[in-house]
Coordinates of C-alpha atoms in Angstrom, one line a residue:
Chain Q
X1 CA 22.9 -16.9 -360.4
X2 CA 23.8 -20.4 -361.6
X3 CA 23.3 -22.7 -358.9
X4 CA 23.0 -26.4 -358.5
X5 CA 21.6 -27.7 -355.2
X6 CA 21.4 -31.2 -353.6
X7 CA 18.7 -32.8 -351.0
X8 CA 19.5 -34.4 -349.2
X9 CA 22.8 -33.5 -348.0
X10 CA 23.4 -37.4 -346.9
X11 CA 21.2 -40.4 -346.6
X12 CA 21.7 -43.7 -344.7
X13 CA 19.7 -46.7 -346.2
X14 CA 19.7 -50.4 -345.8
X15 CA 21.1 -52.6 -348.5
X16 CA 18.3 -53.8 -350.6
X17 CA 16.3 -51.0 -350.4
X18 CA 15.4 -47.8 -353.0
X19 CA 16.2 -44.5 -352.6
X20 CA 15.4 -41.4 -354.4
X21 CA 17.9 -38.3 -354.2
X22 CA 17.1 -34.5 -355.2
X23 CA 18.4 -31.9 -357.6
X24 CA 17.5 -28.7 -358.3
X25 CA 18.9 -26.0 -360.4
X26 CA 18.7 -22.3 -361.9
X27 CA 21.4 -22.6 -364.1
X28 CA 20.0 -20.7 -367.7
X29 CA 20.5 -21.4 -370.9
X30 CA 20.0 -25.0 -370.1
X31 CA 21.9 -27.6 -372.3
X32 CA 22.2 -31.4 -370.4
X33 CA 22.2 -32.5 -366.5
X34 CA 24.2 -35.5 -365.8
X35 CA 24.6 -37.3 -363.0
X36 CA 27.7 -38.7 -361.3
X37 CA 29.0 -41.2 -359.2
X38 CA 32.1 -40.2 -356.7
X39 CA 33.5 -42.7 -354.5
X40 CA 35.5 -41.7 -351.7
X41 CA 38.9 -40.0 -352.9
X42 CA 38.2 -41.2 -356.3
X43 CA 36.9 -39.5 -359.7
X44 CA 33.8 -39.0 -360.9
X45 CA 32.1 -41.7 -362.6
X46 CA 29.3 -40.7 -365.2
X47 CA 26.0 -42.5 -364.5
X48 CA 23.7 -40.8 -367.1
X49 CA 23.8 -37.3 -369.5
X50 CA 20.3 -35.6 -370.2
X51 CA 19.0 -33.0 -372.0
X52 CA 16.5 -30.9 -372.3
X53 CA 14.1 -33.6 -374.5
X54 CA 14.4 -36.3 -372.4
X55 CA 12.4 -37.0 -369.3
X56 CA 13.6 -40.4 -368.2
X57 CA 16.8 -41.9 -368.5
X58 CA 18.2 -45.5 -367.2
X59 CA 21.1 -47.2 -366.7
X60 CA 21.5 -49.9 -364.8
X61 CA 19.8 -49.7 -361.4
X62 CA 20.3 -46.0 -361.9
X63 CA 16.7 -44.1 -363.2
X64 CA 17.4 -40.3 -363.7
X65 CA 14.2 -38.1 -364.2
X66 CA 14.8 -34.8 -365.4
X67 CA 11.7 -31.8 -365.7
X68 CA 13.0 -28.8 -367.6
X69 CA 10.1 -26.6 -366.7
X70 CA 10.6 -26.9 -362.8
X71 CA 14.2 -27.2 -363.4
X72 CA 14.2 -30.2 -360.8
X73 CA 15.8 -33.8 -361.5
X74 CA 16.2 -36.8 -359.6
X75 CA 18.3 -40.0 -359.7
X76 CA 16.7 -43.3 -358.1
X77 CA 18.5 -46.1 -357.1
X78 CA 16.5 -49.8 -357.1
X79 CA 17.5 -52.5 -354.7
X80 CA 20.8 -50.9 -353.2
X81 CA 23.9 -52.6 -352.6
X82 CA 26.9 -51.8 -350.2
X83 CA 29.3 -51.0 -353.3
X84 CA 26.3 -48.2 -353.8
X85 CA 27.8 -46.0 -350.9
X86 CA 29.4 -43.4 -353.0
X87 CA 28.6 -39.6 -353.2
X88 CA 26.4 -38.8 -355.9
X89 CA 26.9 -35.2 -358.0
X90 CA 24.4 -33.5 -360.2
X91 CA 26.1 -31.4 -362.8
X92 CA 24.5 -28.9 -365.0
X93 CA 26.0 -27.5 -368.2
X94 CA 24.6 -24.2 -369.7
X95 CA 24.3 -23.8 -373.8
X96 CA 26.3 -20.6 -373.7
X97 CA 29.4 -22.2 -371.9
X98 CA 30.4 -24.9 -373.8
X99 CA 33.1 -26.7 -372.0
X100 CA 32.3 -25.1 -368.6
X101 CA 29.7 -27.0 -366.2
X102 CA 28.6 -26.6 -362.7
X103 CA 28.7 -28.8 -359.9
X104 CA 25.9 -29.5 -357.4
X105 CA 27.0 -30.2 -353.6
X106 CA 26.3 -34.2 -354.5
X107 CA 24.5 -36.0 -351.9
X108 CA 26.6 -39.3 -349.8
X109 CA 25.3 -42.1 -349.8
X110 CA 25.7 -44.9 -347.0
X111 CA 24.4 -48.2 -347.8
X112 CA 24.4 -50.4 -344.7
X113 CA 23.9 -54.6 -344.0
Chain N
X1 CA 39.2 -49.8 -371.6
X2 CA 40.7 -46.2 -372.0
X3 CA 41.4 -44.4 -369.0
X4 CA 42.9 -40.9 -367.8
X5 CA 45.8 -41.6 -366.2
X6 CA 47.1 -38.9 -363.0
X7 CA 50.7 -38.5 -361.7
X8 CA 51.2 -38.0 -358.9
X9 CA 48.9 -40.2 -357.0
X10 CA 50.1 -37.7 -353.7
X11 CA 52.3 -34.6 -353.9
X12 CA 53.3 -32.9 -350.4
X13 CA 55.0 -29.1 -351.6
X14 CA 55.8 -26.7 -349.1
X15 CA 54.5 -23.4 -349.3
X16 CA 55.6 -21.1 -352.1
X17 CA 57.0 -23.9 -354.5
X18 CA 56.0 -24.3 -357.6
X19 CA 54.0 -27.5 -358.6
X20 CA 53.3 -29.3 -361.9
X21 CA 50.3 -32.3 -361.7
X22 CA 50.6 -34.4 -365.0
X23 CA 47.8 -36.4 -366.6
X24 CA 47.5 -38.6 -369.4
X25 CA 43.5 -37.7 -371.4
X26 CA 42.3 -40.8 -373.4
X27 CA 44.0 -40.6 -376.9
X28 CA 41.4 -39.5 -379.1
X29 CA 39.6 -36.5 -376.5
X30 CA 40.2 -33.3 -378.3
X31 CA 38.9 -31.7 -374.6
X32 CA 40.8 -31.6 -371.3
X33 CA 39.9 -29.8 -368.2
X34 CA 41.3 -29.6 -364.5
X35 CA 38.9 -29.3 -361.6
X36 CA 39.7 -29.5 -357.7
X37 CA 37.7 -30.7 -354.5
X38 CA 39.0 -28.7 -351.5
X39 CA 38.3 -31.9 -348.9
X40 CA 34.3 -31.8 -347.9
X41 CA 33.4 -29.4 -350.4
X42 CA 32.2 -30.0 -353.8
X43 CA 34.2 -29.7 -357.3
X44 CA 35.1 -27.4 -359.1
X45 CA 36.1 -26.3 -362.3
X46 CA 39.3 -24.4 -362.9
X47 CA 39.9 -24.7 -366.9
X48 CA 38.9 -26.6 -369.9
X49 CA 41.6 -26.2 -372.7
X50 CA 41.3 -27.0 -376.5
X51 CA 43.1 -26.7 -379.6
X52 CA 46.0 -26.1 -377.7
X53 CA 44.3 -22.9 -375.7
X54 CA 42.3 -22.3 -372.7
X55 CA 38.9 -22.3 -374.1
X56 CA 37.3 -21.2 -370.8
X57 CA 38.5 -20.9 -366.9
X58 CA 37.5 -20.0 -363.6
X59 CA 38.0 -16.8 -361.3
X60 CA 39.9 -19.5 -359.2
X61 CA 42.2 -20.1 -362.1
X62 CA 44.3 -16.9 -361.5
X63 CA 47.8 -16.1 -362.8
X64 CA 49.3 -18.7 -360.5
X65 CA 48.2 -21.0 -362.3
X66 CA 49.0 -22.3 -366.2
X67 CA 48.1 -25.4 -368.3
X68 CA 50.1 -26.9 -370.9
X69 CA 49.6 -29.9 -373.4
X70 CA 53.8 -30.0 -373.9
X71 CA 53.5 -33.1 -376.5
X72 CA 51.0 -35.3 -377.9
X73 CA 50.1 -36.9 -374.8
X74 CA 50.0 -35.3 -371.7
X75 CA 48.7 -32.4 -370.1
X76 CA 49.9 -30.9 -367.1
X77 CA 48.8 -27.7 -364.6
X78 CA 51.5 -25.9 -363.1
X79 CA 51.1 -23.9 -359.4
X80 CA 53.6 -21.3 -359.7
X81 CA 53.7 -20.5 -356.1
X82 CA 51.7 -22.6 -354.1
X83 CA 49.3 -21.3 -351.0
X84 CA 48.1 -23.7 -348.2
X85 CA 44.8 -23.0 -349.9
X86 CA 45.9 -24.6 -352.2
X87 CA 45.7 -28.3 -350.8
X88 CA 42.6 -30.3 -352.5
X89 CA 42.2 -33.0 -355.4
X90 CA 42.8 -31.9 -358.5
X91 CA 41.0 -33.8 -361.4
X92 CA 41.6 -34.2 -364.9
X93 CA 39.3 -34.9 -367.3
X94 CA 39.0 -35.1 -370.8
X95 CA 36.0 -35.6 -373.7
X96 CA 35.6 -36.2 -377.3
X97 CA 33.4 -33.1 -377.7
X98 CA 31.8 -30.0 -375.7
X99 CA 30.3 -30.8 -372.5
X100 CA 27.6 -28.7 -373.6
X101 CA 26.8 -31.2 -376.8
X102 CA 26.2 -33.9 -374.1
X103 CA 29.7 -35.7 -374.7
X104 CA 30.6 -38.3 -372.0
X105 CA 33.7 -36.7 -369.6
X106 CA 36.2 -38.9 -368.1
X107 CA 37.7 -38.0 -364.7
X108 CA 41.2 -39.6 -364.1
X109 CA 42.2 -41.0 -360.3
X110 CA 42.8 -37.3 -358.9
X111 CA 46.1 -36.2 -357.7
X112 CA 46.2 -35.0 -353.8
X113 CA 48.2 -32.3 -353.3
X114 CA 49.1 -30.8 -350.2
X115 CA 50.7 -27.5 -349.0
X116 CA 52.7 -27.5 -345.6

């Protein structure tokens, strides 16, 4: 089955610190994972898109790792900040359905002073 | 900067209305797609429409449910007879190209419906 799971389900760190948050998936064929940003009752905001070539992707204070043979990615966040406190949504798209992707859990972040 | 555009913001129905959620993609996406968030749960996808068809949908996306591009501009989802299961966020999105080509997606503001 096509699943996208999230660890951990929430984390509570203090401004000015990293963090490091989890995804793993089974979805097959594999095309791209991105990784979004959702701030309370608000869209998603993409952070980063990558496929199955790329390993490493930044942007920003925002490093996304991605390792297609153990199917697991992660997103890292560098010297937090309070405007970080969002929730943040792994999202897998499969080759064989273009326009369709699916949604991981995402994991909410609090950022405190 | 372009930017999907929702209306409306908040929409109270009661149960067994019909509802239509309008959006406005960014002018040049070829791709539009409506997802919802049931509160504390995660999204998720109901249809992605292109060429002025469904391309591919859900199992939510039942026959309740229709989407419609009516001009050049906007693009709407219609609840023909809306359940209180039916309350949630519902997202529009749109791209330039497939999601599964690694195109960039653009979520609008979200309208919040709610059934009573």
């Amino acid at each position: 089955k096509n699943q996208v799971e999230q660890s951990p389900q929430s984390l509570i760190i203090l401004e000015g610190k990293n963090c490091t948050l989890q995804c793993n998936y089974t979805v097959s064929p594999f095309s791209n994972l991105r990784w979004y940003k959702q701030d309370t009752g608000r869209g998603p905001v993409s952070l980063t898109i990558m496929t199955f070539s790329e390993n490493t992707k930044s942007n920003g204070r925002y490093t996304a790792t991605l390792d297609a043979d153990t199917k697991q990615s992660s997103l890292h966040i560098t010297a937090s900040q309070l405007s970080d406190s969002a929730s943040y949504i792994c999202v897998v798209s499969r080759k064989t359905s273009y326009d369709k992707v699916i949604f991981g859990p995402g994991t909410s972040l609090s950022v405190i002073p | 900067e372009p930017e999907v555009t929702q209306t409306p913001s908040h929409q109270v129905t009661q149960m067994g209305q019909e509802v239509i959620l309008r959006c406005v993609p960014i002018s040049n996406h070829l791709y539009f797609y409506w997802y919802r968030q049931i509160l504390g749960q995660k999204v998720e996808f109901l249809v992605s429409f292109y060429n002025n068809e469904i391309s591919e949908k859900s199992e939510i996306f039942d026959d309740q449910f229709s989407v419609e591009r009516p001009d050049g501009s906007n693009f709407t989802l219609k609840i023909r007879s809306t359940k209180l299961e039916d309350s949630a966020m519902y997202f529009c999105a749109s791209s330039e190209g497939r999601l599964a080509d690694s195109y960039e997606q653009y979520f609008g503001p979200g309208t919040r419906l709610t059934v009573t």
